[in-house]
Coordinates of C-alpha atoms and ligand atoms in Angstrom, one line a residue:
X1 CA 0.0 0.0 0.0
X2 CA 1.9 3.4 -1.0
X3 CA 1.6 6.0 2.0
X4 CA 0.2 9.0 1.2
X5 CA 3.1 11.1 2.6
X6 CA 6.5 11.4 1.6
X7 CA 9.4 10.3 4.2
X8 CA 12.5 13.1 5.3
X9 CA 15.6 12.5 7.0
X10 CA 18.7 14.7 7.8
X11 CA 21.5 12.7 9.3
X12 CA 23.4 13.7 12.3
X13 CA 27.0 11.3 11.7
X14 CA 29.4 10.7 13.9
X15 CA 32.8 9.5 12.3
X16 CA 35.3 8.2 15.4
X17 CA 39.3 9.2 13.9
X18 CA 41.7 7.0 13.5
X19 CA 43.9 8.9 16.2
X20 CA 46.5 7.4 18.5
X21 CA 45.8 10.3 20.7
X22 CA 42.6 11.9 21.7
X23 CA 41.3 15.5 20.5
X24 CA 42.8 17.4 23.1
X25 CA 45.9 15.5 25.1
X26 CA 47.6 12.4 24.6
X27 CA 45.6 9.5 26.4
X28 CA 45.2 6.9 23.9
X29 CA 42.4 5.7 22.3
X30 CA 42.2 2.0 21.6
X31 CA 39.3 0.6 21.7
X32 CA 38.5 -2.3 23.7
X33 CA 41.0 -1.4 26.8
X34 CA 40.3 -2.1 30.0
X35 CA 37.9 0.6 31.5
X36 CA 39.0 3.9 33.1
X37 CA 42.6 3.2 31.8
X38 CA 43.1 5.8 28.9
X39 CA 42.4 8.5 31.1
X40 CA 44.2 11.7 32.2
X41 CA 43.6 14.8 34.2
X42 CA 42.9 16.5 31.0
X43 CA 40.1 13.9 30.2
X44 CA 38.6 14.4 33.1
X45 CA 38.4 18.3 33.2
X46 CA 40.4 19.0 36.4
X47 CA 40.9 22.6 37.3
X48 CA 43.5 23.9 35.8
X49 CA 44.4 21.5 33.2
X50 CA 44.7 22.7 29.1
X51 CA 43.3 21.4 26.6
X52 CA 45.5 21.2 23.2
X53 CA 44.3 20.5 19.6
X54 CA 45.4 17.1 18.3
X55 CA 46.7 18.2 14.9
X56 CA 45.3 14.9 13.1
X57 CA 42.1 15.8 14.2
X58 CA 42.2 18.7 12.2
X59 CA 44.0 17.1 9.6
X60 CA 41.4 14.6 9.1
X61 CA 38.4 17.0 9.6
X62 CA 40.3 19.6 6.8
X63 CA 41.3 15.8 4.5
X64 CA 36.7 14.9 4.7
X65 CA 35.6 18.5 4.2
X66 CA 37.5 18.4 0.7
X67 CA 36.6 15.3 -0.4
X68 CA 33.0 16.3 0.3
X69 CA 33.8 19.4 -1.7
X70 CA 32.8 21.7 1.7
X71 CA 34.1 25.0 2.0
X72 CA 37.3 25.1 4.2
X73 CA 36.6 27.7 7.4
X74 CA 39.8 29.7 7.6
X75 CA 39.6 30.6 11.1
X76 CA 37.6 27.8 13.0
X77 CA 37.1 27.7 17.1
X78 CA 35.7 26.0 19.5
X79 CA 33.1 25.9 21.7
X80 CA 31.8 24.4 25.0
X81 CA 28.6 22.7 24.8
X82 CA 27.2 22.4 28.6
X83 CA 25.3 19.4 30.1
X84 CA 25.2 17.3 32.9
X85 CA 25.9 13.3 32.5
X86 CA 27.4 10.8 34.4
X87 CA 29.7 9.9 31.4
X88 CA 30.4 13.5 30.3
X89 CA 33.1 14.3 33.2
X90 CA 34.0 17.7 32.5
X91 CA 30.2 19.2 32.8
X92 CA 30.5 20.4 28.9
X93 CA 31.7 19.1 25.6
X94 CA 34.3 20.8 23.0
X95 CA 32.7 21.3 20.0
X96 CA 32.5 23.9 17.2
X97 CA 29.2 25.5 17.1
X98 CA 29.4 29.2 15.8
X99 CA 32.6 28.5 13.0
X100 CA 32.8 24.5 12.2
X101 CA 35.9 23.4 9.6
X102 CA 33.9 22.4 6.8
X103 CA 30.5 24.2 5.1
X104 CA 28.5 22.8 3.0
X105 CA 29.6 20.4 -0.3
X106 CA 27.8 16.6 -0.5
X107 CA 28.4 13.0 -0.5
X108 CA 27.3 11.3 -4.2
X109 CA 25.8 8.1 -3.2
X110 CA 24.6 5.0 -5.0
X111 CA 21.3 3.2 -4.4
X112 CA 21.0 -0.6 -4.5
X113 CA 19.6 0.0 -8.3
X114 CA 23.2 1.8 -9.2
X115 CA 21.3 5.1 -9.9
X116 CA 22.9 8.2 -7.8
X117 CA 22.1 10.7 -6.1
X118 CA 23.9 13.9 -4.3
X119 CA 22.8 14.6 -0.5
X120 CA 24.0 17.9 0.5
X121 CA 25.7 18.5 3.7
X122 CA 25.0 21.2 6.1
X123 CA 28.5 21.3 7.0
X124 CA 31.3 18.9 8.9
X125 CA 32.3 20.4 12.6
X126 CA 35.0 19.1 15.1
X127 CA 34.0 17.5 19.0
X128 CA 35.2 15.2 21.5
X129 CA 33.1 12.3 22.8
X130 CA 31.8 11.5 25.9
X131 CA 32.6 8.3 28.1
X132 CA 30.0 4.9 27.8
X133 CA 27.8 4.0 30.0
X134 CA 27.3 0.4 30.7
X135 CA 24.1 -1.2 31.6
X136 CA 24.3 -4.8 32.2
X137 CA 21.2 -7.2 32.2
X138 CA 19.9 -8.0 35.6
X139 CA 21.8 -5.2 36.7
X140 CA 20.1 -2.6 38.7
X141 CA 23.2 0.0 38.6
X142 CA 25.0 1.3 35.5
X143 CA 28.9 1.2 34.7
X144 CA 30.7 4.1 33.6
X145 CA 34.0 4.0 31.3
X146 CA 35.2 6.9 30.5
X147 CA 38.2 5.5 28.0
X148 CA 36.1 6.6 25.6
X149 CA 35.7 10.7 27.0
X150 CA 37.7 13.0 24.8
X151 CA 38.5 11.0 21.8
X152 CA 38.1 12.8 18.7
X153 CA 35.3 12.8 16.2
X154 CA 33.5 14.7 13.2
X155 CA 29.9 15.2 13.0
X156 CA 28.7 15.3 9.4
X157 CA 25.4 16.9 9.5
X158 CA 23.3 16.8 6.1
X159 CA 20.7 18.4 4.4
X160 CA 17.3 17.0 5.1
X161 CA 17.8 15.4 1.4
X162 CA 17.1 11.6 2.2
X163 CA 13.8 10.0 1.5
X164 CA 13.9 6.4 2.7
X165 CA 15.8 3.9 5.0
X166 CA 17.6 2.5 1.7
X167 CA 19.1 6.0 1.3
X168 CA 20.0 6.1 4.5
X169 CA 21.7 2.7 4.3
X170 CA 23.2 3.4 1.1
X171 CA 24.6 7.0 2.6
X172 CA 26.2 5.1 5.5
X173 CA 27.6 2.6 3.7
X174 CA 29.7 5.4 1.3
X175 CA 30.3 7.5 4.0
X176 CA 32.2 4.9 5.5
X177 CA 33.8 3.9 2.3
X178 CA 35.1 7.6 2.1
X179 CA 36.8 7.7 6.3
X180 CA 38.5 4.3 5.1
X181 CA 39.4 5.2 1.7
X182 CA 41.0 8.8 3.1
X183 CA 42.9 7.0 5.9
X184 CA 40.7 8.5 8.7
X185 CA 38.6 6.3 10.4
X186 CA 38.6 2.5 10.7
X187 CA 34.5 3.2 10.2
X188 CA 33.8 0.0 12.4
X189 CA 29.9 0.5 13.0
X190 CA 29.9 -2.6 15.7
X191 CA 32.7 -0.8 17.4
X192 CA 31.1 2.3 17.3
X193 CA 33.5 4.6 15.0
X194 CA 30.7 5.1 12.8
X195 CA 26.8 6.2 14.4
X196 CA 24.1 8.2 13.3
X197 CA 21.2 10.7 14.9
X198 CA 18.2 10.3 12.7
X199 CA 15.7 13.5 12.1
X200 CA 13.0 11.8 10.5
X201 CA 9.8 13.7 9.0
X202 CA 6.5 13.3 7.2
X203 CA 4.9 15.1 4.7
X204 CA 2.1 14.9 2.1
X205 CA 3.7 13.9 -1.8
X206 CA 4.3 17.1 -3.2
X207 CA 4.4 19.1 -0.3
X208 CA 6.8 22.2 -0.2
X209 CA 7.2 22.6 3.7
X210 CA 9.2 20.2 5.6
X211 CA 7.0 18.6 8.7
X212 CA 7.7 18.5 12.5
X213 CA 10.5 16.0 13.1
X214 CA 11.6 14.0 15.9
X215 CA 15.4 13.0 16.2
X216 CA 16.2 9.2 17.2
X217 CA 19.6 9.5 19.0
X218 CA 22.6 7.1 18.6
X219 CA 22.1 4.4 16.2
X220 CA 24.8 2.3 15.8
X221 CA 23.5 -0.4 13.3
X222 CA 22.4 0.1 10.0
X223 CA 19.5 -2.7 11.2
X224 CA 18.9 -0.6 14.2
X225 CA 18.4 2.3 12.0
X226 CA 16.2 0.7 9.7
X227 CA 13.9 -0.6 12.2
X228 CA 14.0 3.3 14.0
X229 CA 12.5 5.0 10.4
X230 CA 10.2 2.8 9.7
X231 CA 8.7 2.7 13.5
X232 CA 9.0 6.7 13.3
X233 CA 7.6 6.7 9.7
X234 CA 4.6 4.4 11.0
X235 CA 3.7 6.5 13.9
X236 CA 4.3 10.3 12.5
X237 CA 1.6 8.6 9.8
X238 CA -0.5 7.3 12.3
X239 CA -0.2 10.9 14.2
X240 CA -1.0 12.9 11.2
X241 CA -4.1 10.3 10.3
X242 CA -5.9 11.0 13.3
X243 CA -5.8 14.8 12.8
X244 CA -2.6 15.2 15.9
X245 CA 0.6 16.4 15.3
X246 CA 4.3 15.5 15.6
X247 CA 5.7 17.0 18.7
X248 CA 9.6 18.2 18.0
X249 CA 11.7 15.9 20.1
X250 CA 14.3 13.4 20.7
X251 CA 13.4 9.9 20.7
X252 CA 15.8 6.6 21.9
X253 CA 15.8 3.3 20.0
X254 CA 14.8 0.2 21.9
X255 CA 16.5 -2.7 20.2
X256 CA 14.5 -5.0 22.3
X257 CA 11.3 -3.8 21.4
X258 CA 12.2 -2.4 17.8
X259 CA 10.6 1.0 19.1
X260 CA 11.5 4.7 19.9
X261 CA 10.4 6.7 23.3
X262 CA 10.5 9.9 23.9
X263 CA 13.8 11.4 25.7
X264 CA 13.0 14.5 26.3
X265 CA 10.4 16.9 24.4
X266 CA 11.8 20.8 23.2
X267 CA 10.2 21.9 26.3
X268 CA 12.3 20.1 28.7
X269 CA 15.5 20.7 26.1
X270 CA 18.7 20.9 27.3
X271 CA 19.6 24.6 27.2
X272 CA 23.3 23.9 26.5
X273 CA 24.5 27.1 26.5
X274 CA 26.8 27.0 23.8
X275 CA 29.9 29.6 24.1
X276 CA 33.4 29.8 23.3
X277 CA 36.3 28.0 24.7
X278 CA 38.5 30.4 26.4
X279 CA 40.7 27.6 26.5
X280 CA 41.3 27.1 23.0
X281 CA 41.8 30.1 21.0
X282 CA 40.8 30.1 17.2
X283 CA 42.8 28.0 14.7
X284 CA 44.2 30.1 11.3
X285 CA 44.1 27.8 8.9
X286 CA 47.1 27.9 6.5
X287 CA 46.7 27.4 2.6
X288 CA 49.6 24.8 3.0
X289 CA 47.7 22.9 5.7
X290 CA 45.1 22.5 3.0
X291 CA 47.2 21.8 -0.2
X292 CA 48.6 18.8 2.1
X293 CA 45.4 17.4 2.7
X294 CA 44.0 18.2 -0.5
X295 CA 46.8 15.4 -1.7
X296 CA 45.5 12.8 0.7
X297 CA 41.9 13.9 0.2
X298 CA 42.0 12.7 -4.1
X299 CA 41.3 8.6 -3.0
X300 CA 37.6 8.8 -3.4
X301 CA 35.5 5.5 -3.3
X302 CA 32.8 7.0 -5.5
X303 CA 35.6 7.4 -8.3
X304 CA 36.8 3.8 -8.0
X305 CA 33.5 2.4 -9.0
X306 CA 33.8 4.6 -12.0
X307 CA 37.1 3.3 -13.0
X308 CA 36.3 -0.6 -11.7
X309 CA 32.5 0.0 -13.5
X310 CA 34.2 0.6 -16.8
X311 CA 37.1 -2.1 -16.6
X312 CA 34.3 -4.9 -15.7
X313 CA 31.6 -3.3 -18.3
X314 CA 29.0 -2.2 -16.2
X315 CA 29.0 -5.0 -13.5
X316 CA 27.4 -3.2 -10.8
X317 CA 27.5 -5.9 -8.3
X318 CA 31.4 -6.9 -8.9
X319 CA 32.3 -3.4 -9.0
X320 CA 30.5 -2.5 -5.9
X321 CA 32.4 -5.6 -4.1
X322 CA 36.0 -4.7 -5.4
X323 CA 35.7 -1.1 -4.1
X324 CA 34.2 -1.7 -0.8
X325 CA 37.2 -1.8 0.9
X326 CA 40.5 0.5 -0.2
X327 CA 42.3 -2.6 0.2
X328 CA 41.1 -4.6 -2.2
X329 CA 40.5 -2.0 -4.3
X330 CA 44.1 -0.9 -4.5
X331 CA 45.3 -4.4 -4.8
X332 CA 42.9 -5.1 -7.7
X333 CA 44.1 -1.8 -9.4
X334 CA 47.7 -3.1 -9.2
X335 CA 46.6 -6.4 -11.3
X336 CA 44.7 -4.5 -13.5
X337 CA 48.2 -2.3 -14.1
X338 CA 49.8 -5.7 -14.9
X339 CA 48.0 -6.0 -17.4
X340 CA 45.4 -8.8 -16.3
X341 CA 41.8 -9.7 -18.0
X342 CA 39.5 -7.6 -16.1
X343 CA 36.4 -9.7 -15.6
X344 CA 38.1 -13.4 -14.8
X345 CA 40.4 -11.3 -12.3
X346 CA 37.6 -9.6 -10.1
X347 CA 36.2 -13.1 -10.8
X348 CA 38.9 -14.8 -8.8
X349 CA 39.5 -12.1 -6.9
X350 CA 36.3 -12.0 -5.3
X351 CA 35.3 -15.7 -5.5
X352 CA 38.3 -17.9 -4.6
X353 CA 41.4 -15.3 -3.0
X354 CA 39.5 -13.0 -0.9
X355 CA 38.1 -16.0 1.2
X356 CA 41.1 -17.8 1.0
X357 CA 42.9 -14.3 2.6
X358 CA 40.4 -14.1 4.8
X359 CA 40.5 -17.3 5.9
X360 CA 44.5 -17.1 6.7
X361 CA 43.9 -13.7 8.2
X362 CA 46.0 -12.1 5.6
X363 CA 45.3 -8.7 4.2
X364 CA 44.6 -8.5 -0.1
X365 CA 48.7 -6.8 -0.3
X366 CA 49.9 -10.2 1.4
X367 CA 48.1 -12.5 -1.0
X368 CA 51.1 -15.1 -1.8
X369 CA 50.4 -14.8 -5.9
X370 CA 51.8 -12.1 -7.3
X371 CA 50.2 -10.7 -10.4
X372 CA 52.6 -12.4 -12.8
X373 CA 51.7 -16.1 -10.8
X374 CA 47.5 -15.1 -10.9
X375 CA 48.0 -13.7 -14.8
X376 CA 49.9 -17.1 -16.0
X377 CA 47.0 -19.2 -13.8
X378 CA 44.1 -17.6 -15.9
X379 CA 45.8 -18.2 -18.8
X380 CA 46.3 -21.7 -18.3
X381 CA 42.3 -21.4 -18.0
X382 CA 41.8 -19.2 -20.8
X383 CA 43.5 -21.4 -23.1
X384 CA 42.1 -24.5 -22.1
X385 CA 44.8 -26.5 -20.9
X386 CA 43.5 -26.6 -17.3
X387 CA 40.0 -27.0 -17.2
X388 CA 38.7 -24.2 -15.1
X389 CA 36.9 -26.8 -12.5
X390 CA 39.8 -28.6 -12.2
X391 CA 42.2 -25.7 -12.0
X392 CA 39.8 -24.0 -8.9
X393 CA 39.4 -27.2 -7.4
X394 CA 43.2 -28.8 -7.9
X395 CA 45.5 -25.9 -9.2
X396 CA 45.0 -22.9 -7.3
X397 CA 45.0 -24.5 -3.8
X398 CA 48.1 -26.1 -4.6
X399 CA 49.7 -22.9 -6.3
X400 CA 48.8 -21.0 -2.7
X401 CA 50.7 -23.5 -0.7
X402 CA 53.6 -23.1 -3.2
X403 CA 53.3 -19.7 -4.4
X404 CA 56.8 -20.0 -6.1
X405 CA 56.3 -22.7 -8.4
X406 CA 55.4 -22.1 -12.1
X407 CA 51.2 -23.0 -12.6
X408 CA 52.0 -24.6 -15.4
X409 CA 54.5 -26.9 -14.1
X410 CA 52.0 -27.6 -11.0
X411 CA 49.2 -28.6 -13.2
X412 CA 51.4 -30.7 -15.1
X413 CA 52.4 -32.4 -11.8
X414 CA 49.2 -32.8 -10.8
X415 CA 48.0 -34.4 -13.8
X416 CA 45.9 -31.5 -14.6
X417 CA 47.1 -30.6 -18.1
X418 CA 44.4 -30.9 -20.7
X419 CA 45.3 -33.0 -23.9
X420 CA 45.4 -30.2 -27.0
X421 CA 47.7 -32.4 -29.0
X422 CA 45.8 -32.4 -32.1
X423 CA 47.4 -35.5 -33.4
X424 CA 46.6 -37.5 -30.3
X425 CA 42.9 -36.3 -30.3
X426 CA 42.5 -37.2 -34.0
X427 CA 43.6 -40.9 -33.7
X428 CA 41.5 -40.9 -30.3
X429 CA 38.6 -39.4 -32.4
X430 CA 39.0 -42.2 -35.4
X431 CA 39.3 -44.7 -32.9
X432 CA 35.6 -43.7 -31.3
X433 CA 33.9 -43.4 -34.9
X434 CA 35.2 -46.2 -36.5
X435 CA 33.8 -48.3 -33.8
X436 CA 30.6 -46.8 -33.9
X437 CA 29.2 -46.6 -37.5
X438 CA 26.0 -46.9 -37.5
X439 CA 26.3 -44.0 -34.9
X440 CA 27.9 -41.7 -37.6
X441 CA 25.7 -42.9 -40.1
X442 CA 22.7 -41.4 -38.0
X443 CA 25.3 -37.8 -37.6
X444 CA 25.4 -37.1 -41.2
X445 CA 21.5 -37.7 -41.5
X446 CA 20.8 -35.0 -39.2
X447 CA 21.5 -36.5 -35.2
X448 CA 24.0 -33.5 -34.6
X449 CA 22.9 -34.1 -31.0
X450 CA 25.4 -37.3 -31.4
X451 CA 28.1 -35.2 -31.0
X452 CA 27.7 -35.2 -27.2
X453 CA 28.1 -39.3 -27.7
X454 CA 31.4 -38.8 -29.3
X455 CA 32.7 -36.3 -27.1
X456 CA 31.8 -38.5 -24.0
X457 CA 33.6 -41.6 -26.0
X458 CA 36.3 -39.5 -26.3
X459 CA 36.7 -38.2 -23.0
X460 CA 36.6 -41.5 -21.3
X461 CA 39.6 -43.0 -23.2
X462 CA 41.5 -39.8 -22.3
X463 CA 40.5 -40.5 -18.8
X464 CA 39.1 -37.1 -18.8
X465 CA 42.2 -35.2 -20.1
X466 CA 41.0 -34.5 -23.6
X467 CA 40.6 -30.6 -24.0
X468 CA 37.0 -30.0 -25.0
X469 CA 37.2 -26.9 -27.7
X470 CA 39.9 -29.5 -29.8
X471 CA 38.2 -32.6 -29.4
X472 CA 34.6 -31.5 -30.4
X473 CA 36.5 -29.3 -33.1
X474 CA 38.1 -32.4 -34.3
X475 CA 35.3 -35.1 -34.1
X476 CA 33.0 -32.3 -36.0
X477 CA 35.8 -32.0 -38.6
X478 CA 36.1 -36.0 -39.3
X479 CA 32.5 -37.1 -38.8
X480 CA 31.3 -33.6 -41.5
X481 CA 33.8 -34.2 -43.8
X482 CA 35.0 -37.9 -43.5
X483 CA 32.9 -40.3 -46.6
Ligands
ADP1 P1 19.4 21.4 15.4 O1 20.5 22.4 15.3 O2 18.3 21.8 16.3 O3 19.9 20.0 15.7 P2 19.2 21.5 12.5 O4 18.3 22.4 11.8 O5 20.6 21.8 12.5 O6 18.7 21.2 14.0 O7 19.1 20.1 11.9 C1 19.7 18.9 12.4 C2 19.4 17.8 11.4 O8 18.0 17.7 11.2 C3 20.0 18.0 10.1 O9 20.5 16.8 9.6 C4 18.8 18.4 9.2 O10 19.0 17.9 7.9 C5 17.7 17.6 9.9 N1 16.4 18.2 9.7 C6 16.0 19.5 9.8 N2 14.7 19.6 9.6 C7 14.2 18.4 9.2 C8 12.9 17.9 8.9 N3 11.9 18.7 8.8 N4 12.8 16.6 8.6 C9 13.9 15.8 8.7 N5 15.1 16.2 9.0 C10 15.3 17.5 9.3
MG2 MG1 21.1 18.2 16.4

């Protein structure tokens, strides 16, 4: 049933740096350390402690505003954003509210039909995050770890330009591409480098105005998300149906229940208060500081596909599985500057050496075959002398255990090596149809389907070795022209 109303969502994204340090002093910032151990006085907003700008962290943020094509803020600050939370230690957040590093520009992304589309971003600002809280089942008290407070992130806020959960997922999934591509961001949703806020409205088709929204907060699964929108989507519709209206506010996700509840309503807001750090004074960006990340900001995922779409002619579903990591990507660009056949490399690639890789924990730039081994491997396919069946099965298992030996030699050693001598196959073919005249008889009358007959004859005295584009060459050859 098509709904009546249109759907409208602006994301709110959170991108966790790849830092070794955290936005403001030198804690670390692994993840997955044992709680309350990356933690200094400067984390926890003790009197008379500085903060200091990582210069990664602006790095990065200056490295994503270009590849979004944003407008570079020569002299961004910071500012204190005030609240009170267990997990938020120093009473406020560092954030940039009034001058943020990047304005405006968009993310191109690609829907699961391979059509396009630009969303607009509002603009890309600088902020810290705050510590996790920890609430274990059956537990009637909550855990605080505060590893987490102060390590840097950028908050990619877009134009309200998506209209569906599919867009959503598909803007996710190439904003992530992008952080990994440009070195920023391991973009690990299950370890929480990469969440969204969702503003979500309703409105009727064709509609001008934007309606109320409500903002579901923290959604760190693209599952998680999907199930927020369309519960939102449901009960804005259902609101809006009964003649009531969407009250502005921020909702939570319940994973349990697949539902949002209201956190708090504009009324009760938070009144953060926003104003300038005094202790960190404005940052003049240089034009050198940009023409250095302007370098490191050219590796973009959307133009990959465009390169991979071309080589594989218009194989949306390969292409889109070679560049979704920059790994593979750059590994498969490297065979395709050796010179290998496009199509059967992504082929392999994607079907039989990836899972092998992943399987010995090995990353695509320590696959054992170097792209002179896989190039003479799909040759031996190509021109038939390994039959590809046997070659995936036999050949290539073999050639990873001893990447140094030549293919050719292995399959030979392994009995692999299809029979092309034409001689051989000739006597093997006059063999088969001298035993079988009335057989051939029935051929030349018409029975082409016989062919099949002689081809199995053939293949059985060869014990299977007989090279199939020769042989049925051959045997059409003698039984056509032979009296
Ligand atoms: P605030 O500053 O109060 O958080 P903004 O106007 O900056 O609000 O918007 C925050 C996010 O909400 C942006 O991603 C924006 O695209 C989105 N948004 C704004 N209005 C709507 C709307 N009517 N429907 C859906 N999303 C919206
Ligand atoms: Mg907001």
């Amino acid at each position: 049933m098509s709904s009546p109303y249109e759907t409208v969502i602006g994301l709110e994204a959170h991108v966790q740096l790849a830092t070794q340090s955290k936005a403001f002093c030198g804690d670390a910032t692994a993840f997955g350390a044992e709680p309350n151990t990356q933690l200094s006085i400067v984390s926890l907003g003790y009197p008379g402690t500085l903060p200091r700008l990582n210069k990664k962290q602006l790095a990065y943020a200056i490295r994503l505003g270009l590849a979004t094509k944003g407008q570079i803020t020569k002299r961004t600050t910071f500012d204190r954003k005030n609240y009170v939370y267990a997990d938020l230690p120093k009473g406020y957040q560092i954030t940039q509210d009034r001058a943020p590093i990047s304005i405006g520009g968009h993310l191109p992304i690609r829907l699961p039909d391979g059509s396009s589309k630009h969303i607009r971003l509002h603009h890309i600002h600088m902020e810290e995050d705050a510590g996790k809280s920890i609430h274990s089942a059956g537990k009637n008290y909550t855990q605080i770890d505060l590893n987490r407070a102060g390590v840097p992130l950028l908050e990619v806020v877009t134009e309200p330009d998506l209209r569906s959960a599919d867009e959503v997922a598909a803007f996710m999934r190439e904003l992530r591409r992008l952080v990994r591509y440009l070195g920023i961001s391991d973009g690990n949703m299950q370890e929480g480098s990469l969440r969204c806020d969702v503003n979500i409205s309703i409105r009727p088709h064709g509609s001008k105005t934007y309606g109320t929204r409500t903002e579901v907060k923290n959604l760190n699964s693209m599952r998680y998300a999907r199930q927020a929108i369309a519960f939102e989507v449901q009960r804005q519709t259902e609101l809006l149906d009964e003649g009531e209206l969407v009250v502005q506010e921020t909702r939570q996700f319940d994973p349990q229940r697949g539902q949002t509840f209201s956190l708090r309503t504009k009324e009760e807001a938070h009144d953060y208060r926003y104003f300038p750090d005094p202790d960190l004074p404005p940052v003049q960006i240089t034009k050198k500081q940009i023409d250095e990340q302007r370098n490191r900001a050219s590796q973009l995922p959307w133009l990959a596909y465009a390169h991979i779409y071309e080589l594989l002619e218009n194989d949306h579903k390969d292409t889109e599985n070679i560049i979704d990591e920059p790994e593979v990507y750059f590994w498969f660009s490297q065979l395709m500057d050796a010179g290998l056949p496009p199509k059967h490399t992504a082929k392999l690639v994607l079907n039989k050496l990836l899972p092998w890789l992943r399987e010995h924990d090995l990353q695509p730039a320590q696959c054992p075959l170097s792209a002179e081994q896989i190039g003479k491997y799909l040759q031996l396919i190509e021109s038939g002398k390994v039959a590809a069946a046997q070659a995936n099965a036999k050949l290539l298992p073999a050639l990873l255990e001893q990447p140094e030996h030549k293919p050719e030699k292995l399959a030979d050693e392994l009995g692999l090596m299809q029979l092309q001598d034409d001689d051989f196959l000739f006597r093997l073919a006059q063999v088969v149809t001298s035993e079988f005249p009335d057989k051939v008889a029935a051929y030349k009358k018409g029975k082409k389907g016989l062919i099949g007959f002689f081809m199995g004859e053939v293949m059985k005295r060869s014990q299977g070795k007989a090279e199939p584009k020769a042989t049925r060459a051959i045997l059409q050859k003698l039984l056509e022209n032979d009296a």
